[in-house]
mmCIF file of C-alpha atoms in Angstrom:
data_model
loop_
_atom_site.group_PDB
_atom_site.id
_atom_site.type_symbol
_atom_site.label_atom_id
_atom_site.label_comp_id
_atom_site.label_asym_id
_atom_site.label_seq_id
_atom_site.Cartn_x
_atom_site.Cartn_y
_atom_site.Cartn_z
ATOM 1 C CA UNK D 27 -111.105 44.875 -28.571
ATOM 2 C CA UNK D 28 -113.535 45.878 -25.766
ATOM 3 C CA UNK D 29 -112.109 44.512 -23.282
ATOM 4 C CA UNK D 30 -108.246 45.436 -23.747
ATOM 5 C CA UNK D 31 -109.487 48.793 -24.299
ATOM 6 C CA UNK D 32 -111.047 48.886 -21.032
ATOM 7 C CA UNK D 33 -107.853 47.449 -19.663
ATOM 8 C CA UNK D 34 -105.876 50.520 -20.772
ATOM 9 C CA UNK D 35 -108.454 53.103 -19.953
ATOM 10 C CA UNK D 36 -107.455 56.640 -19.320
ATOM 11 C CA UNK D 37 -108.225 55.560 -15.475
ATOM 12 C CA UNK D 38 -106.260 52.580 -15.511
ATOM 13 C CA UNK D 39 -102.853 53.699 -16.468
ATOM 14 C CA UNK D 40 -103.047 56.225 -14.163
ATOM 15 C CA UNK D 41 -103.715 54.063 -11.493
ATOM 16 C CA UNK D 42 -101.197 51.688 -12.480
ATOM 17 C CA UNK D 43 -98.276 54.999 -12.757
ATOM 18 C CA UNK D 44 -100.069 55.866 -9.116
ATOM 19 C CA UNK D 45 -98.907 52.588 -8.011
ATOM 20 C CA UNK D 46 -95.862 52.233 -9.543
ATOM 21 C CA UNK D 47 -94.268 55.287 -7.793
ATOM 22 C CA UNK D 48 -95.615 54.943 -4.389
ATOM 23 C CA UNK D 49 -93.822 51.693 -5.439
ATOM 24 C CA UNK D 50 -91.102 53.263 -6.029
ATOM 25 C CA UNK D 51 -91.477 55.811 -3.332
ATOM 26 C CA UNK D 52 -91.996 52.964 -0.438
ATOM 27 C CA UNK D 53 -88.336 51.610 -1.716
ATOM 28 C CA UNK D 54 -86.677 55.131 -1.459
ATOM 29 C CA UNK D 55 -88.436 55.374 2.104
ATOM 30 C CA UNK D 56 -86.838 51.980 3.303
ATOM 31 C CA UNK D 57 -83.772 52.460 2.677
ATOM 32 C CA UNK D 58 -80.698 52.988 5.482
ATOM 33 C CA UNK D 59 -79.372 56.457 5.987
ATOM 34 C CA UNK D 60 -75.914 56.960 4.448
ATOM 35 C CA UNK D 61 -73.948 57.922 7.317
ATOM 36 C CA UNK D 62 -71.547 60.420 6.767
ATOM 37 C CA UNK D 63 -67.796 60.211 6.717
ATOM 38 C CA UNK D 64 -66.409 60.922 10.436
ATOM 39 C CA UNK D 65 -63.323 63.832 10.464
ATOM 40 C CA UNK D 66 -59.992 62.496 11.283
ATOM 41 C CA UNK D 67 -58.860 63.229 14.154
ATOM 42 C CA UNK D 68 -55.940 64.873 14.056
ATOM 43 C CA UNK D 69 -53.507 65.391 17.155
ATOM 44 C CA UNK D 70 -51.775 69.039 17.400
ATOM 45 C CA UNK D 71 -48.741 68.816 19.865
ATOM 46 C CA UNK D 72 -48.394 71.497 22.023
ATOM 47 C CA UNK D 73 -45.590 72.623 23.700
ATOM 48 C CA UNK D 74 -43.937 75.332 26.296
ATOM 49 C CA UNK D 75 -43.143 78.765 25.234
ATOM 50 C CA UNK D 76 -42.123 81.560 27.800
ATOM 51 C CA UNK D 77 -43.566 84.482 28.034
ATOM 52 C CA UNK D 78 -43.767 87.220 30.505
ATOM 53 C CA UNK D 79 -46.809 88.264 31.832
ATOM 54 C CA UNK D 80 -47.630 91.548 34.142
ATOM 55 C CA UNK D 81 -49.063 91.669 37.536
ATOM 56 C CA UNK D 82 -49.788 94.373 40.118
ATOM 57 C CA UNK D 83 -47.105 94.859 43.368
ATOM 58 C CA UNK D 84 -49.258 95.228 46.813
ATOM 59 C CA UNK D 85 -49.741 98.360 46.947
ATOM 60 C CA UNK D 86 -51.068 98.424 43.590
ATOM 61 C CA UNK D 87 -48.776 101.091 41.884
ATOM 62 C CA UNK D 88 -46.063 99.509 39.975
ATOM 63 C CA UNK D 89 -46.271 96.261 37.098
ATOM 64 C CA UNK D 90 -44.131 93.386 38.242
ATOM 65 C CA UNK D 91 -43.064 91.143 35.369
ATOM 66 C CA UNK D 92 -43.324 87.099 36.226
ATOM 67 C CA UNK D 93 -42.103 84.829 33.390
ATOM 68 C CA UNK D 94 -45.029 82.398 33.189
ATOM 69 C CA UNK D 95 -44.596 79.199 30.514
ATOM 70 C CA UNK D 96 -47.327 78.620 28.620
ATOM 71 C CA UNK D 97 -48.261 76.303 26.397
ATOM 72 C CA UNK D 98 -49.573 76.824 22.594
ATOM 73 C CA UNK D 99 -49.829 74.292 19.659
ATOM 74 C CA UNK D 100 -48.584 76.863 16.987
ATOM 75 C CA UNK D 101 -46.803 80.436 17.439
ATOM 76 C CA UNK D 102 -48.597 82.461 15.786
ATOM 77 C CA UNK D 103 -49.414 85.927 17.054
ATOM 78 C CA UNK D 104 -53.078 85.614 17.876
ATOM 79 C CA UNK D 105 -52.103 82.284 19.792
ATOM 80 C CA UNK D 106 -49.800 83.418 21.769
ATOM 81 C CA UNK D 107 -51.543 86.615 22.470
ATOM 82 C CA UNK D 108 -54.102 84.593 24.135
ATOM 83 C CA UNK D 109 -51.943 81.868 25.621
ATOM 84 C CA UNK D 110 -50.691 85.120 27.702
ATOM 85 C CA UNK D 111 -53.746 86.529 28.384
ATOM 86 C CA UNK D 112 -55.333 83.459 29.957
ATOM 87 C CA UNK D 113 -52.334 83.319 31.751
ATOM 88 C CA UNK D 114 -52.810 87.434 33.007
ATOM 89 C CA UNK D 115 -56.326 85.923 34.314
ATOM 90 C CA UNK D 116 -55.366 83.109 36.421
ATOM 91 C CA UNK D 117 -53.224 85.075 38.352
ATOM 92 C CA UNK D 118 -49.798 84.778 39.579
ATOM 93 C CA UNK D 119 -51.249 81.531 41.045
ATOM 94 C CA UNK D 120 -47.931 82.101 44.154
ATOM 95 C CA UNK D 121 -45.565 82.297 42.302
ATOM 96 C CA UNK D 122 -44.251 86.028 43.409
ATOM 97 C CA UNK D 123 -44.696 86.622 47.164
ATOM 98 C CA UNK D 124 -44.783 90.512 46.526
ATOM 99 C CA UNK D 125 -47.384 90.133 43.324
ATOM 100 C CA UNK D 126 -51.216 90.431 43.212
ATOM 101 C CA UNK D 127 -53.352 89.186 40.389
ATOM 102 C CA UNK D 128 -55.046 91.755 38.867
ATOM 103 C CA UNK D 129 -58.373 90.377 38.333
ATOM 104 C CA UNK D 130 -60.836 88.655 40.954
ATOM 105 C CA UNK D 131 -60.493 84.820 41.036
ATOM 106 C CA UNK D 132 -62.730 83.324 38.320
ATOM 107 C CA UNK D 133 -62.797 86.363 36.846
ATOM 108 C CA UNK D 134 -62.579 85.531 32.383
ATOM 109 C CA UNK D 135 -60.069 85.903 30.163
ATOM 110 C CA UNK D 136 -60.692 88.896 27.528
ATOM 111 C CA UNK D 137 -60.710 87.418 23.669
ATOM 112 C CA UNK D 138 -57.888 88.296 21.906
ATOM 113 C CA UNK D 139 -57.676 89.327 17.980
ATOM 114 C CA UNK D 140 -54.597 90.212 16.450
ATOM 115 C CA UNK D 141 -54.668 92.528 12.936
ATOM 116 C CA UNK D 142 -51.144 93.525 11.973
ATOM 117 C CA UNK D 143 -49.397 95.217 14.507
ATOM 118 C CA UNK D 144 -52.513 96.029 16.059
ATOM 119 C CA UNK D 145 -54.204 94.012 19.238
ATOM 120 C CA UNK D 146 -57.686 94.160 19.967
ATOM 121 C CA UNK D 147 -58.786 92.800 23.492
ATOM 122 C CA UNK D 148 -62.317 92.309 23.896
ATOM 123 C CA UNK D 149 -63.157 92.520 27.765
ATOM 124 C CA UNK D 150 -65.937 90.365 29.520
ATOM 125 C CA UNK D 151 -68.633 92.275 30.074
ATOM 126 C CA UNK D 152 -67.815 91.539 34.145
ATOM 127 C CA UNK D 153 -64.836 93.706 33.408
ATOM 128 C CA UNK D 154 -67.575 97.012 33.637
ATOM 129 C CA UNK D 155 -68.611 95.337 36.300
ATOM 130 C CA UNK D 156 -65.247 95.246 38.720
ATOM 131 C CA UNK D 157 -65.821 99.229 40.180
ATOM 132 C CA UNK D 158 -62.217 99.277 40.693
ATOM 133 C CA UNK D 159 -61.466 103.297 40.798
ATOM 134 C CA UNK D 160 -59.095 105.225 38.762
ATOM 135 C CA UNK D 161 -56.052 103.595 40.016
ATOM 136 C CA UNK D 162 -57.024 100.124 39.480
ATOM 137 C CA UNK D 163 -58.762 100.457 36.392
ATOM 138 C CA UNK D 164 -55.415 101.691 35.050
ATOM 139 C CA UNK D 165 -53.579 99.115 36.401
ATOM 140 C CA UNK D 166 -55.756 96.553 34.775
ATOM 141 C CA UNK D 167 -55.495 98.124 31.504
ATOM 142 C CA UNK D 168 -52.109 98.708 31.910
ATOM 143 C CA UNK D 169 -50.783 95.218 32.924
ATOM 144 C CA UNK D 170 -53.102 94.143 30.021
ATOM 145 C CA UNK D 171 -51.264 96.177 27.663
ATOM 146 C CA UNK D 172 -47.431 95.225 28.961
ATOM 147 C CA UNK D 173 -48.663 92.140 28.649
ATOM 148 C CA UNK D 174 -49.884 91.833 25.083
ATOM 149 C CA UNK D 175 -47.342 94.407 23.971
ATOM 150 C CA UNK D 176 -44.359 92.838 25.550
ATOM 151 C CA UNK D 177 -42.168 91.275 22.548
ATOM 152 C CA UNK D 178 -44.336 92.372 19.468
ATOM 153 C CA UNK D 179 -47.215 95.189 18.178
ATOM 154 C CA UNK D 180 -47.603 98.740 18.768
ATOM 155 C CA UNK D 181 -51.049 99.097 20.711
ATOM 156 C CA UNK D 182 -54.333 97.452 21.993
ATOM 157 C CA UNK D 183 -57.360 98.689 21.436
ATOM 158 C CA UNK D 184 -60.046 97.335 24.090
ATOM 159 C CA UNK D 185 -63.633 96.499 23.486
ATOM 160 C CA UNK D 186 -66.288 95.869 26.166
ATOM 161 C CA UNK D 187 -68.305 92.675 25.385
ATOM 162 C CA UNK D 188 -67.800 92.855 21.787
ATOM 163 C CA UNK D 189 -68.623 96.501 21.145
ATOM 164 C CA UNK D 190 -66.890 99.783 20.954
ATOM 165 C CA UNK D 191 -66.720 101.952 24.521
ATOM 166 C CA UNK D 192 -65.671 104.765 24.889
ATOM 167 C CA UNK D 193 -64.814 104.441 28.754
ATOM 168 C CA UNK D 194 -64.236 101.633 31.166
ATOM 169 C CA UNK D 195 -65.210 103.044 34.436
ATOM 170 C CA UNK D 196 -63.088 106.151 34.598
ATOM 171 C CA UNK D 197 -60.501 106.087 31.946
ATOM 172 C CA UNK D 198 -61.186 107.248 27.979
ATOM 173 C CA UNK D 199 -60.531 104.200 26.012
ATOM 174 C CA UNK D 200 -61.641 105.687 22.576
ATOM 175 C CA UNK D 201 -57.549 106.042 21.968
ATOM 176 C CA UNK D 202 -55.612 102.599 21.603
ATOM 177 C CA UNK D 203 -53.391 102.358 24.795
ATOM 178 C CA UNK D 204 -49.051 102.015 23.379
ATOM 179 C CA UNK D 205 -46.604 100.944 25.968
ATOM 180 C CA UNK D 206 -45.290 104.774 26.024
ATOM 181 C CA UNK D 207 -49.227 105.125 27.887
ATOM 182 C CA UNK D 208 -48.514 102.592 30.779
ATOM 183 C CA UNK D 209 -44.121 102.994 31.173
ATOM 184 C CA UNK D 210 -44.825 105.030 34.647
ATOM 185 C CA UNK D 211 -46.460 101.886 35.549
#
């Protein structure tokens, strides 16, 4: 009886439960990494809408309309809100000989959001940046606005690298700009 007691001493069954999970533990260890499931990939077509888009004439004064045709995999406000607005950035890319672009070449696109009836543009912080005078600073914001406000939404409220201004160089931008602010345009 001595000697099976000494075979399950206190010191021996934990040993052998030591054992057992590192055991265990070594198995867990070795085993492959369950990869996980890859996302289908799923296609969106995308096709050509119209829009028209607002540029500056040469003597920077008046808005000149150029129908530019864009293309957007769903028509939703906020998509084609943008669609236009990247559009407004590039430029009239030659395709009016009396139009300028409004923005230097290279120059980003703002962000778009869409809430309601309501557009918010949030401007690059370049956009502070352009030291464009009175004039041009309301042409920008202007052309911005026709843009945006063109076939739906009453006004845009614009945002200067995600925040709240309350100018952009000289004009007061804590009031949403309408399409009644920019028709002398």
């Amino acid at each position: 009886m001595s000697a099976l007691r000494r075979l399950f001493s206190l010191f021996n069954v934990l040993a052998l439960l030591v054992l057992l999970a590192a055991a265990y533990t070594y198995q867990l260890v070795q085993r492959p990494v369950a990869l996980p499931a890859l996302p289908k990939l799923q296609l969106t077509e995308v096709h050509p809408v119209k829009l028209k888009v607002y540029y500056t004439d040469k003597q920077v004064q008046t808005l000149k309309p150029l129908e530019r045709t864009v293309n957007v995999a769903e028509e939703t406000p906020t998509a084609l809100a943008q669609a236009a607005t990247d559009a407004w950035a590039r430029g009239p890319g030659g395709l009016g000989d009396d139009i300028l672009p409004v923005l230097p070449a290279g120059t980003p696109a703002p962000r778009i959001y869409v809430r309601g009836v309501h557009y918010y543009a949030d401007l690059p912080a370049a956009y502070g940046k352009l030291n464009y005078g009175t004039s041009g600073e309301r042409v920008l914001l202007c052309s911005l606005t026709r843009t945006l406000l063109d076939k739906r939404g009453d006004d845009v409220t614009f945002l200067l690298d995600g925040k709240n201004i309350d100018t952009l160089g000289h004009l007061d931008l804590r009031d949403a700009f309408t399409r009644q602010d920019c028709m002398d345009q």
